[in-house]
Coordinates of C-alpha atoms in Angstrom, one line a residue:
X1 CA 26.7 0.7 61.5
X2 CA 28.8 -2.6 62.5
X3 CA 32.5 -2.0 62.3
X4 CA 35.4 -3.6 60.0
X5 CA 36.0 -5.9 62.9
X6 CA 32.6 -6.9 63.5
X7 CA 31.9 -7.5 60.1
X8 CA 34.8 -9.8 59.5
X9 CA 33.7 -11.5 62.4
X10 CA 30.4 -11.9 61.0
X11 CA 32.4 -13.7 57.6
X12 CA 34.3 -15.9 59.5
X13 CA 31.5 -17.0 61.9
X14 CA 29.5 -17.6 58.4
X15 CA 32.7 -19.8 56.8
X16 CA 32.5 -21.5 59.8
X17 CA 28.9 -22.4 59.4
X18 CA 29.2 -23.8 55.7
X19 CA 32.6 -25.8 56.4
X20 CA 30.9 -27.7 59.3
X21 CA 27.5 -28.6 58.9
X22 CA 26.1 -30.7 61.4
X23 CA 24.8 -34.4 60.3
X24 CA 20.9 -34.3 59.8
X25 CA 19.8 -37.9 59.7
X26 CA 21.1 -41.2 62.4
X27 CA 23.0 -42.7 59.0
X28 CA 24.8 -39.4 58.8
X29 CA 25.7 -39.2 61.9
X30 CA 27.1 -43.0 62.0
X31 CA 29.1 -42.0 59.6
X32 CA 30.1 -38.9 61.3
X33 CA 31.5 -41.3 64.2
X34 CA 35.5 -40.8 65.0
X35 CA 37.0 -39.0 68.1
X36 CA 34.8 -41.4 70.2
X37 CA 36.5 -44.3 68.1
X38 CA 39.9 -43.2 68.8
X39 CA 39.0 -43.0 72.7
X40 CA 37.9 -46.9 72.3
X41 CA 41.2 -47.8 70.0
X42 CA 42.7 -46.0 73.2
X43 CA 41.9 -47.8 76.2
X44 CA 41.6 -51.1 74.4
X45 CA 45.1 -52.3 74.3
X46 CA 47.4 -54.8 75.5
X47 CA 46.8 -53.3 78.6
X48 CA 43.1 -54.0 78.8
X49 CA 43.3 -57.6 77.3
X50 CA 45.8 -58.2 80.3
X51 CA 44.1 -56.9 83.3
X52 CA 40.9 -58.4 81.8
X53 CA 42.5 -62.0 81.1
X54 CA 43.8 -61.6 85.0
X55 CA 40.9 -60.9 86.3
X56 CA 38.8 -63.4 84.4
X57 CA 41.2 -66.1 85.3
X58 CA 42.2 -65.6 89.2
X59 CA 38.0 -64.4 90.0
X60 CA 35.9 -66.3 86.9
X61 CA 32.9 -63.5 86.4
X62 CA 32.8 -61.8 90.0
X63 CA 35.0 -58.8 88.3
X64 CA 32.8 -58.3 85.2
X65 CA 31.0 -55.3 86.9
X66 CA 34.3 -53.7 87.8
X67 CA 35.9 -53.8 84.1
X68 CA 32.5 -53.8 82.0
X69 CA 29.6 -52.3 84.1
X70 CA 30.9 -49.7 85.8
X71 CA 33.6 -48.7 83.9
X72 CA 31.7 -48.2 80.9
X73 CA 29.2 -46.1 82.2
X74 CA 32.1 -43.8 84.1
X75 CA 34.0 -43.4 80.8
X76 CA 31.1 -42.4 78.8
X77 CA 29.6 -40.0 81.4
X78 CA 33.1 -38.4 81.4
X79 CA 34.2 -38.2 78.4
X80 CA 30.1 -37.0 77.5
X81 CA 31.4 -34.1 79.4
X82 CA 34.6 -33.4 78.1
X83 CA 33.0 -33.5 74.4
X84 CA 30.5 -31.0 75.8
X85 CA 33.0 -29.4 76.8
X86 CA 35.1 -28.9 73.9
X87 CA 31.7 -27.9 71.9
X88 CA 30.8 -25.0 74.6
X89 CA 34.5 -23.6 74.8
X90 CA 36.1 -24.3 71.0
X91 CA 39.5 -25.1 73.5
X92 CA 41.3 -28.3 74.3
X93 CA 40.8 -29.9 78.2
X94 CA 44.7 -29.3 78.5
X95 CA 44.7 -25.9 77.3
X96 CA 41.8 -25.2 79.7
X97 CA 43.9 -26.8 82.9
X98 CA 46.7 -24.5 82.3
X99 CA 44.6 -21.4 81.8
X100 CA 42.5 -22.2 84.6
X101 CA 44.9 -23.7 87.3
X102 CA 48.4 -22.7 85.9
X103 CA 51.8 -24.3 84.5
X104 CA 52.1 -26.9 87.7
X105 CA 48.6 -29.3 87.4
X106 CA 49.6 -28.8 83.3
X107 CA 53.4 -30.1 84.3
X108 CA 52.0 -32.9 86.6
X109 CA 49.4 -34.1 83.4
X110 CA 52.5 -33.9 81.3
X111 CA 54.9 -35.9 83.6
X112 CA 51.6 -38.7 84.5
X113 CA 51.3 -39.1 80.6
X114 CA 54.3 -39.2 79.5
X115 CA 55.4 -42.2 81.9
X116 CA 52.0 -44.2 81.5
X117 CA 51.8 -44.0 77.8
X118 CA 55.4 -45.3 77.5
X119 CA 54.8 -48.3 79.9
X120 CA 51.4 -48.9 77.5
X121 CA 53.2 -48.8 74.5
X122 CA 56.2 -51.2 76.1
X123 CA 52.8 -53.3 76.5
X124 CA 51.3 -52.6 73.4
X125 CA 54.5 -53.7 71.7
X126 CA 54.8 -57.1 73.4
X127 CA 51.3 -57.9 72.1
X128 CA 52.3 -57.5 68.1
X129 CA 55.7 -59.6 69.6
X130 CA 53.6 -62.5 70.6
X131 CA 50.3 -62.4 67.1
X132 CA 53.7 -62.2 65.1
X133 CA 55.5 -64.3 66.7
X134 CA 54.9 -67.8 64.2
X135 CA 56.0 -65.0 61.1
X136 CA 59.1 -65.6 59.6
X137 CA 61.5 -63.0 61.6
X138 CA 62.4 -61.8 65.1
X139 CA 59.7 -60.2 67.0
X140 CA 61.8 -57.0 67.2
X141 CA 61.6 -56.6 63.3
X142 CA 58.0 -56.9 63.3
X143 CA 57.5 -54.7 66.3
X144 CA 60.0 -52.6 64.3
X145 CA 57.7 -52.8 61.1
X146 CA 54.3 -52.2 62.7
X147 CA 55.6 -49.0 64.6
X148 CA 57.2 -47.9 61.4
X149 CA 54.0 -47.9 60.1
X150 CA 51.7 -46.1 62.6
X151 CA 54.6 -43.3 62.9
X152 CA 54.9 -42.5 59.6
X153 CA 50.7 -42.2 59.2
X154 CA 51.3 -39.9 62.4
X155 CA 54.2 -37.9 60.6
X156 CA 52.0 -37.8 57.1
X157 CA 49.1 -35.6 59.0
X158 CA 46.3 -37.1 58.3
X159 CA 44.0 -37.0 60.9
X160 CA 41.1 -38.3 59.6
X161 CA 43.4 -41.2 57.7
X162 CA 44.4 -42.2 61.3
X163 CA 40.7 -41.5 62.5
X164 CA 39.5 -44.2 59.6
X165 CA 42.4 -46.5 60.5
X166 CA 41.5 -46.7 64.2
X167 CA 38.0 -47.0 63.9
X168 CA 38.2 -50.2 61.8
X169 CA 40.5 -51.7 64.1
X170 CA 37.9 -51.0 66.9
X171 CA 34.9 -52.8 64.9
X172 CA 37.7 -55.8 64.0
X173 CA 37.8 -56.1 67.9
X174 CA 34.5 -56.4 68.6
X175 CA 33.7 -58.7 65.9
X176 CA 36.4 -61.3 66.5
X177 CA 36.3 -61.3 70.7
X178 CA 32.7 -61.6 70.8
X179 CA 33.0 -64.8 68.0
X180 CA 35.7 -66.1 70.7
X181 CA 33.1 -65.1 74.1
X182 CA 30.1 -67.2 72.3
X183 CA 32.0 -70.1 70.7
X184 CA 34.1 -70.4 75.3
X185 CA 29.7 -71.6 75.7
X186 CA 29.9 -69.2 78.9
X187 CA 27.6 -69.6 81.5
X188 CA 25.3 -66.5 81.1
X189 CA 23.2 -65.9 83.8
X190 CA 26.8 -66.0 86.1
X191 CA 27.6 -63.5 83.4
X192 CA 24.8 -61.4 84.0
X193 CA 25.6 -61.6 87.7
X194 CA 28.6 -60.9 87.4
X195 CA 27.9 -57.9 85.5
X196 CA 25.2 -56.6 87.7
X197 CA 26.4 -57.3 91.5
X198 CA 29.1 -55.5 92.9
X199 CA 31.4 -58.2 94.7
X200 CA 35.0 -57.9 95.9
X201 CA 37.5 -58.3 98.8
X202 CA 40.7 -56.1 100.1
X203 CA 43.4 -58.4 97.9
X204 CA 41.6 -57.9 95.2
X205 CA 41.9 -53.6 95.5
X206 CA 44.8 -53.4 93.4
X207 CA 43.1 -55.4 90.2
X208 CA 39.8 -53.7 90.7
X209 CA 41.3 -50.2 90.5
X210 CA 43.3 -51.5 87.8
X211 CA 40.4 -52.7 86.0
X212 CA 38.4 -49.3 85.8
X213 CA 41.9 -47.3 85.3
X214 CA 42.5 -49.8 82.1
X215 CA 38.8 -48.5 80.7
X216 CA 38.8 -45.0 82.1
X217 CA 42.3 -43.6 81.0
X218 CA 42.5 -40.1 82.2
X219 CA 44.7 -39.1 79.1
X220 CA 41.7 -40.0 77.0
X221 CA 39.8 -37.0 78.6
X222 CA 42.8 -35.2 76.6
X223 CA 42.5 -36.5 73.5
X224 CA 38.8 -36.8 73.4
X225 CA 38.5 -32.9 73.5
X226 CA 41.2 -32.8 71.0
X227 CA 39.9 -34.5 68.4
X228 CA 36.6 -32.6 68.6
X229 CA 38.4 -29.3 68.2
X230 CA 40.4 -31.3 64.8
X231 CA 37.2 -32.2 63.9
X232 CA 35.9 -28.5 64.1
X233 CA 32.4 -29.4 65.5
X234 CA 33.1 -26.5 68.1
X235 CA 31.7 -24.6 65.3
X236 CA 28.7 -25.5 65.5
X237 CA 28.4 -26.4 69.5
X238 CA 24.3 -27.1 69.4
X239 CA 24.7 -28.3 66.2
X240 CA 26.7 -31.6 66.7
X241 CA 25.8 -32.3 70.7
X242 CA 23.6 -35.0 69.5
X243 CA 26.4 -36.4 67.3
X244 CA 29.0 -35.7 69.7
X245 CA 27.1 -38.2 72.5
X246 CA 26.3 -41.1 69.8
X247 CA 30.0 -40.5 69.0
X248 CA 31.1 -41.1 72.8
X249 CA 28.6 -43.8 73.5
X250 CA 28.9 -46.2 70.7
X251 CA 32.2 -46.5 70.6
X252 CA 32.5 -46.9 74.0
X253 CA 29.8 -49.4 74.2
X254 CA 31.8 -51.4 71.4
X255 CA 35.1 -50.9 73.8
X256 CA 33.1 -52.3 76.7
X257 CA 32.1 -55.5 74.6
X258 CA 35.8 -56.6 73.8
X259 CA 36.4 -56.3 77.5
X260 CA 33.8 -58.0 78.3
X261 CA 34.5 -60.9 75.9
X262 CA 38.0 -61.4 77.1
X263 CA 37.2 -61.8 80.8
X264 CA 34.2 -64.1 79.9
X265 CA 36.4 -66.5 77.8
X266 CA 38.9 -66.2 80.6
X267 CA 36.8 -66.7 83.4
X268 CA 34.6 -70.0 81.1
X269 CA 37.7 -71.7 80.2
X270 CA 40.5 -70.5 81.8
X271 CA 39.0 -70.1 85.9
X272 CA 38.2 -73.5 86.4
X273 CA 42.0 -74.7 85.6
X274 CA 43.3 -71.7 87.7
X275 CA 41.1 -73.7 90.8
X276 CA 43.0 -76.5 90.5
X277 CA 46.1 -75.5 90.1
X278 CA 46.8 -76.6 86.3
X279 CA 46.9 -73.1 84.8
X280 CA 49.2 -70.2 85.6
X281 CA 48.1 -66.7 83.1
X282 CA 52.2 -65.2 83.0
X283 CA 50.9 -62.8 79.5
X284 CA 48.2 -62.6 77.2
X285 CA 50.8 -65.4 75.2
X286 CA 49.5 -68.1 78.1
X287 CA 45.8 -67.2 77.3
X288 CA 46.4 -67.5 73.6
X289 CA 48.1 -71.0 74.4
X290 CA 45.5 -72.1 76.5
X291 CA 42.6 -71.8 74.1
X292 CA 44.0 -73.4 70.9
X293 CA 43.2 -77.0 72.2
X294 CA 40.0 -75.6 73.8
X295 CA 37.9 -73.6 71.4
X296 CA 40.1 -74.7 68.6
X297 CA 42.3 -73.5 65.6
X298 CA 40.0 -70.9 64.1
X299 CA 39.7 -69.2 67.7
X300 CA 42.8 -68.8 68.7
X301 CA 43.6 -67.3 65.0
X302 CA 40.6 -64.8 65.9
X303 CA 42.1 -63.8 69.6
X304 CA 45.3 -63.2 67.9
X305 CA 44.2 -61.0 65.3
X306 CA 42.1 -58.9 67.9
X307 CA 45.0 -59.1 70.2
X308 CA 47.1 -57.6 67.4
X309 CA 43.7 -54.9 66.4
X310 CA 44.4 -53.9 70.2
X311 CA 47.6 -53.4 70.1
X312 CA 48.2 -51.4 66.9
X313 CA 44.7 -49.5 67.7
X314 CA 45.9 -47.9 71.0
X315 CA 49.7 -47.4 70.1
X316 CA 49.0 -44.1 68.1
X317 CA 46.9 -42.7 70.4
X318 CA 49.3 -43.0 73.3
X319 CA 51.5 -41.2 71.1
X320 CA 48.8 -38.6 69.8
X321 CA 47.2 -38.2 73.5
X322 CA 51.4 -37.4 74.9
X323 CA 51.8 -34.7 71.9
X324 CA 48.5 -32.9 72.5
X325 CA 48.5 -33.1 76.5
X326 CA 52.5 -31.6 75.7
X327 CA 52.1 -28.9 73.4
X328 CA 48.7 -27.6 74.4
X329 CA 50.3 -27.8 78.4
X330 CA 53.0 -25.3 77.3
X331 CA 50.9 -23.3 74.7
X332 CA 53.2 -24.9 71.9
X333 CA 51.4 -25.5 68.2
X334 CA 49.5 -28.5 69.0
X335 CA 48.9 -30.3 65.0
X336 CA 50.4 -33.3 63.5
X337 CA 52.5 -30.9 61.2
X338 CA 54.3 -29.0 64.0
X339 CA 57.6 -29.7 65.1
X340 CA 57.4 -29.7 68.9
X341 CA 54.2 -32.0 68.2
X342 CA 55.9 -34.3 66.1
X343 CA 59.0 -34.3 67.9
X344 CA 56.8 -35.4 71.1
X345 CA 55.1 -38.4 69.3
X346 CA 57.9 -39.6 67.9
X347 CA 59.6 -39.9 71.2
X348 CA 56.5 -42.4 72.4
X349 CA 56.7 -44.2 69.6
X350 CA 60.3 -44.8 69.3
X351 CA 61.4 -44.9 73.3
X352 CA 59.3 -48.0 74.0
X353 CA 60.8 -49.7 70.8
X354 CA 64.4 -49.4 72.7
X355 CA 62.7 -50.5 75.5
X356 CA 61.4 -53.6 74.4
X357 CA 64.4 -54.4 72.3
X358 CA 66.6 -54.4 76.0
X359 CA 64.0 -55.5 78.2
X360 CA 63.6 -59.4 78.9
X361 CA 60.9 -58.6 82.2
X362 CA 57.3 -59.8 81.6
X363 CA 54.8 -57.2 81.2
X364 CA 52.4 -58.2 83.3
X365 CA 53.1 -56.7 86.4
X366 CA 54.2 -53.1 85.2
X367 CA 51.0 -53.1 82.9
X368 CA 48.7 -53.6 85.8
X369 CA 50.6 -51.3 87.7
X370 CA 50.5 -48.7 85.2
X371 CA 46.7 -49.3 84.7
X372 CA 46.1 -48.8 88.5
X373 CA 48.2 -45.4 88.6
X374 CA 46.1 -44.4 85.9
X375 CA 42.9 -45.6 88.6
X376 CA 44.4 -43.2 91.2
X377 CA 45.5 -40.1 89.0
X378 CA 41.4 -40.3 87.4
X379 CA 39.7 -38.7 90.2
X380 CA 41.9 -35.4 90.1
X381 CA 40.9 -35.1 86.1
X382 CA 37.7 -36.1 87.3
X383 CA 37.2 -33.2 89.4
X384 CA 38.6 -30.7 87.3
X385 CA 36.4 -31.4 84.3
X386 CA 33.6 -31.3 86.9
X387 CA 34.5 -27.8 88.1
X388 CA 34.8 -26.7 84.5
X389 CA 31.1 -28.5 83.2
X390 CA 29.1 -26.4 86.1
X391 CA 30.5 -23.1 85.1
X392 CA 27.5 -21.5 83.6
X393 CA 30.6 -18.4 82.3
X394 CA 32.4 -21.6 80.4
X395 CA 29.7 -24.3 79.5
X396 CA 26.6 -21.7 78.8
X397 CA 23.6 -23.7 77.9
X398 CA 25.6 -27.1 77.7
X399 CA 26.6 -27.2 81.3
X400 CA 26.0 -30.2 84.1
X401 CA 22.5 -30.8 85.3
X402 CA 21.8 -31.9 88.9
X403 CA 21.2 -35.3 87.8
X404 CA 24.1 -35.4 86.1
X405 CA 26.4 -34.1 88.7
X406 CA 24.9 -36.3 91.1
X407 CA 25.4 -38.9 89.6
X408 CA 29.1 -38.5 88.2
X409 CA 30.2 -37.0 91.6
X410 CA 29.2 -40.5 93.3
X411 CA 31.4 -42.7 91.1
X412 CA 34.2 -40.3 91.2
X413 CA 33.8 -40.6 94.9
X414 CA 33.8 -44.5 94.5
X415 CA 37.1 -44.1 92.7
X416 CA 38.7 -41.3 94.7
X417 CA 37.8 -44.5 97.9
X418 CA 39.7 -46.8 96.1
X419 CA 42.7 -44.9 95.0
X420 CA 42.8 -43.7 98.3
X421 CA 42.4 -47.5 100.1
X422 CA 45.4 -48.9 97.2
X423 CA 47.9 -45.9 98.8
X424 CA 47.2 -47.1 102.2
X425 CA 47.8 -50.6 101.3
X426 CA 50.9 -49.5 99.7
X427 CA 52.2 -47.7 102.7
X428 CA 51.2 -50.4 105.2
X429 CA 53.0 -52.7 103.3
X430 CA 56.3 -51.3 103.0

């Protein structure tokens, strides 16, 4: 005879069954799609249209495998396993970090976060300043406005509001950079090359690292697992794998065509002036500039309106990704309707506001900066979520093949080599 305990396990395990049904057909699933959307609304930011408009206009395509190739297949098998890894364990990656390896990795997350998503959101913020910029009004106000808006949609709770929000933002982005990519008339078998062969020299460490670090943004990993577990597919962890991975690669796929859109308009239009000396890329506001007279009204009104779908998309989550990371870290209440939570997200949103309104610096520099910490801090999350996926006590059926483990333990390698060669540059050139 099954005890009180067991039995009201038995109902809750039941209730947990009928509230989260897993999508049967590929339609139901597409429209299933939404933590992988908020990972690409993530990492496609100012950030990523900067780095990418850099690297398109000092190299033309020789960077295109760095920022499109190989960080796209990095970020999707590593955030593959973190969704997995929500599924198998029904608990957040952050929450997992601090009951696996204690307060101080969970501090260091906390304090690596904290800093980077501010110095996106500074980004971020300069590029609604510069689509808003020919609207009646200070940039400040509509800087102002726009984080008005995304904090209050924060402080309503509504996570699949925000979900909905971000995901549309993502699809606006893909349509209007690839329109810009095909009407720059690229050359695409030096696309194709650059996509497919692996070219780069010493001065170039800093940007290439900086190029995968703007793609694979460790406090992604983070939210990633979190929105699964808001989701509740952890309920059903067999149930919605398949789901989970169309979720992760889709999106991700999308993310990887906006990035590569931007560096092929910069490196078509924008390279060949660099070469001869008529062109200097300061912000994405010189890019912008640059291809009104080229491509032509109607183009530059599309960049801007991605530009500003970047911006606004990745703002929230840098928010979202701090509060999570924070109150998971420290075993605090981790939903939009807590206090610690909210009190967390509101200081990312509102911080980099005061920033911006003080700061007269351009953003280029401290963005690629920020994006090439974010290249050296990967491999340690990297590892981690490694070690956790091969536990056959944690992951049961859903954890790491060899194959697998293979292969994401070489490109973590890569990285860990290039982190490591951009700290000895650093040092030798002090």
């Amino acid at each position: 005879m099954k005890s009180p305990t067991e039995r009201l396990n038995e109902v809750k395990n039941d209730e947990n069954r009928k509230a989260v049904e897993p999508p049967a057909t590929l339609g139901a699933k597409l429209k299933a799609l939404g933590p992988g959307m908020m990972v690409a609304g993530a990492f496609i930011g100012t950030g990523t249209i900067t780095t990418s408009i850099v690297a398109g206009t000092e190299n033309g395509y020789t960077l295109l495998w760095a920022s499109v190739t190989f960080a796209v297949i990095l970020v999707i098998v590593l955030q593959e396993m973190v969704a997995r890894l929500a599924l198998a364990t029904g608990q957040t990656l952050a929450t997992l970090i601090r009951e696996k390896f204690g307060l101080w990795l969970s501090i260091l997350a906390v304090l690596a976060i904290f800093g980077g998503n501010t110095v996106y959101t500074v980004g971020n913020l300069n590029g609604v300043a510069l689509t808003t910029s020919h609207l009646p009004g200070p940039p400040l106000m509509w800087v102002a406005t726009v984080s008005l808006i995304y904090w209050f949609l924060l402080m309503v709770g509504k996570f699949r509001v925000l979900e909905k929000a971000v995901s549309a933002l993502v699809l606006v982005m893909s349509a209007v950079f690839l329109i810009d990519m095909f009407a720059s008339k690229p050359d695409f078998s030096r696309v194709a090359e650059g996509l497919l062969i692996p070219q780069f020299s010493a001065s170039q460490l800093l940007l290439v690292t900086g190029l995968i670090g703007t793609t694979v943004v460790p406090y992604n990993l983070y939210l990633h697992s979190s929105a699964i577990i808001e989701r509740g597919w952890h309920r059903n962890s067999q149930g919605f794998l398949s789901t989970a991975r169309l979720d992760t690669i889709i999106p991700i796929f999308l993310g990887g065509l906006v990035t590569m859109s931007v560096g092929v308009v910069a490196a078509s239009i924008l390279h060949p002036r660099f070469l001869d000396g008529t062109l200097t890329i300061e912000s994405a506001a010189d890019m912008s500039a640059a291809l009104e007279p080229v491509l032509g009204p109607a183009a530059y009104i599309f960049f801007n309106i991605g530009l500003f779908a970047a911006a606004v998309s990745s703002m929230p989550m840098a928010a979202l990704s701090a509060a999570y990371v924070t109150t998971e870290s420290f075993g605090m209440r981790s939903n939009l309707n807590a206090p610690g939570f909210r009190a967390v997200f509101s200081f990312v949103v509102w911080v980099p506001v005061a920033i911006f309104a003080v700061s007269k610096a351009s953003p280029i520099a401290t963005i690629i900066a920020a994006q090439s910490i974010n290249g050296m801090l990967l491999p340690i999350t990297a590892v981690i979520i490694l070690v956790f996926v091969n536990q056959r006590s944690t992951m049961g059926t859903l954890r790491n093949g060899t194959l697998l483990n293979v292969a994401t333990g070489a490109a973590v390698l890569f990285v860990c080599v290039l982190g490591g060669m951009n700290i000895i540059n650093a040092l030798t050139s002090v």
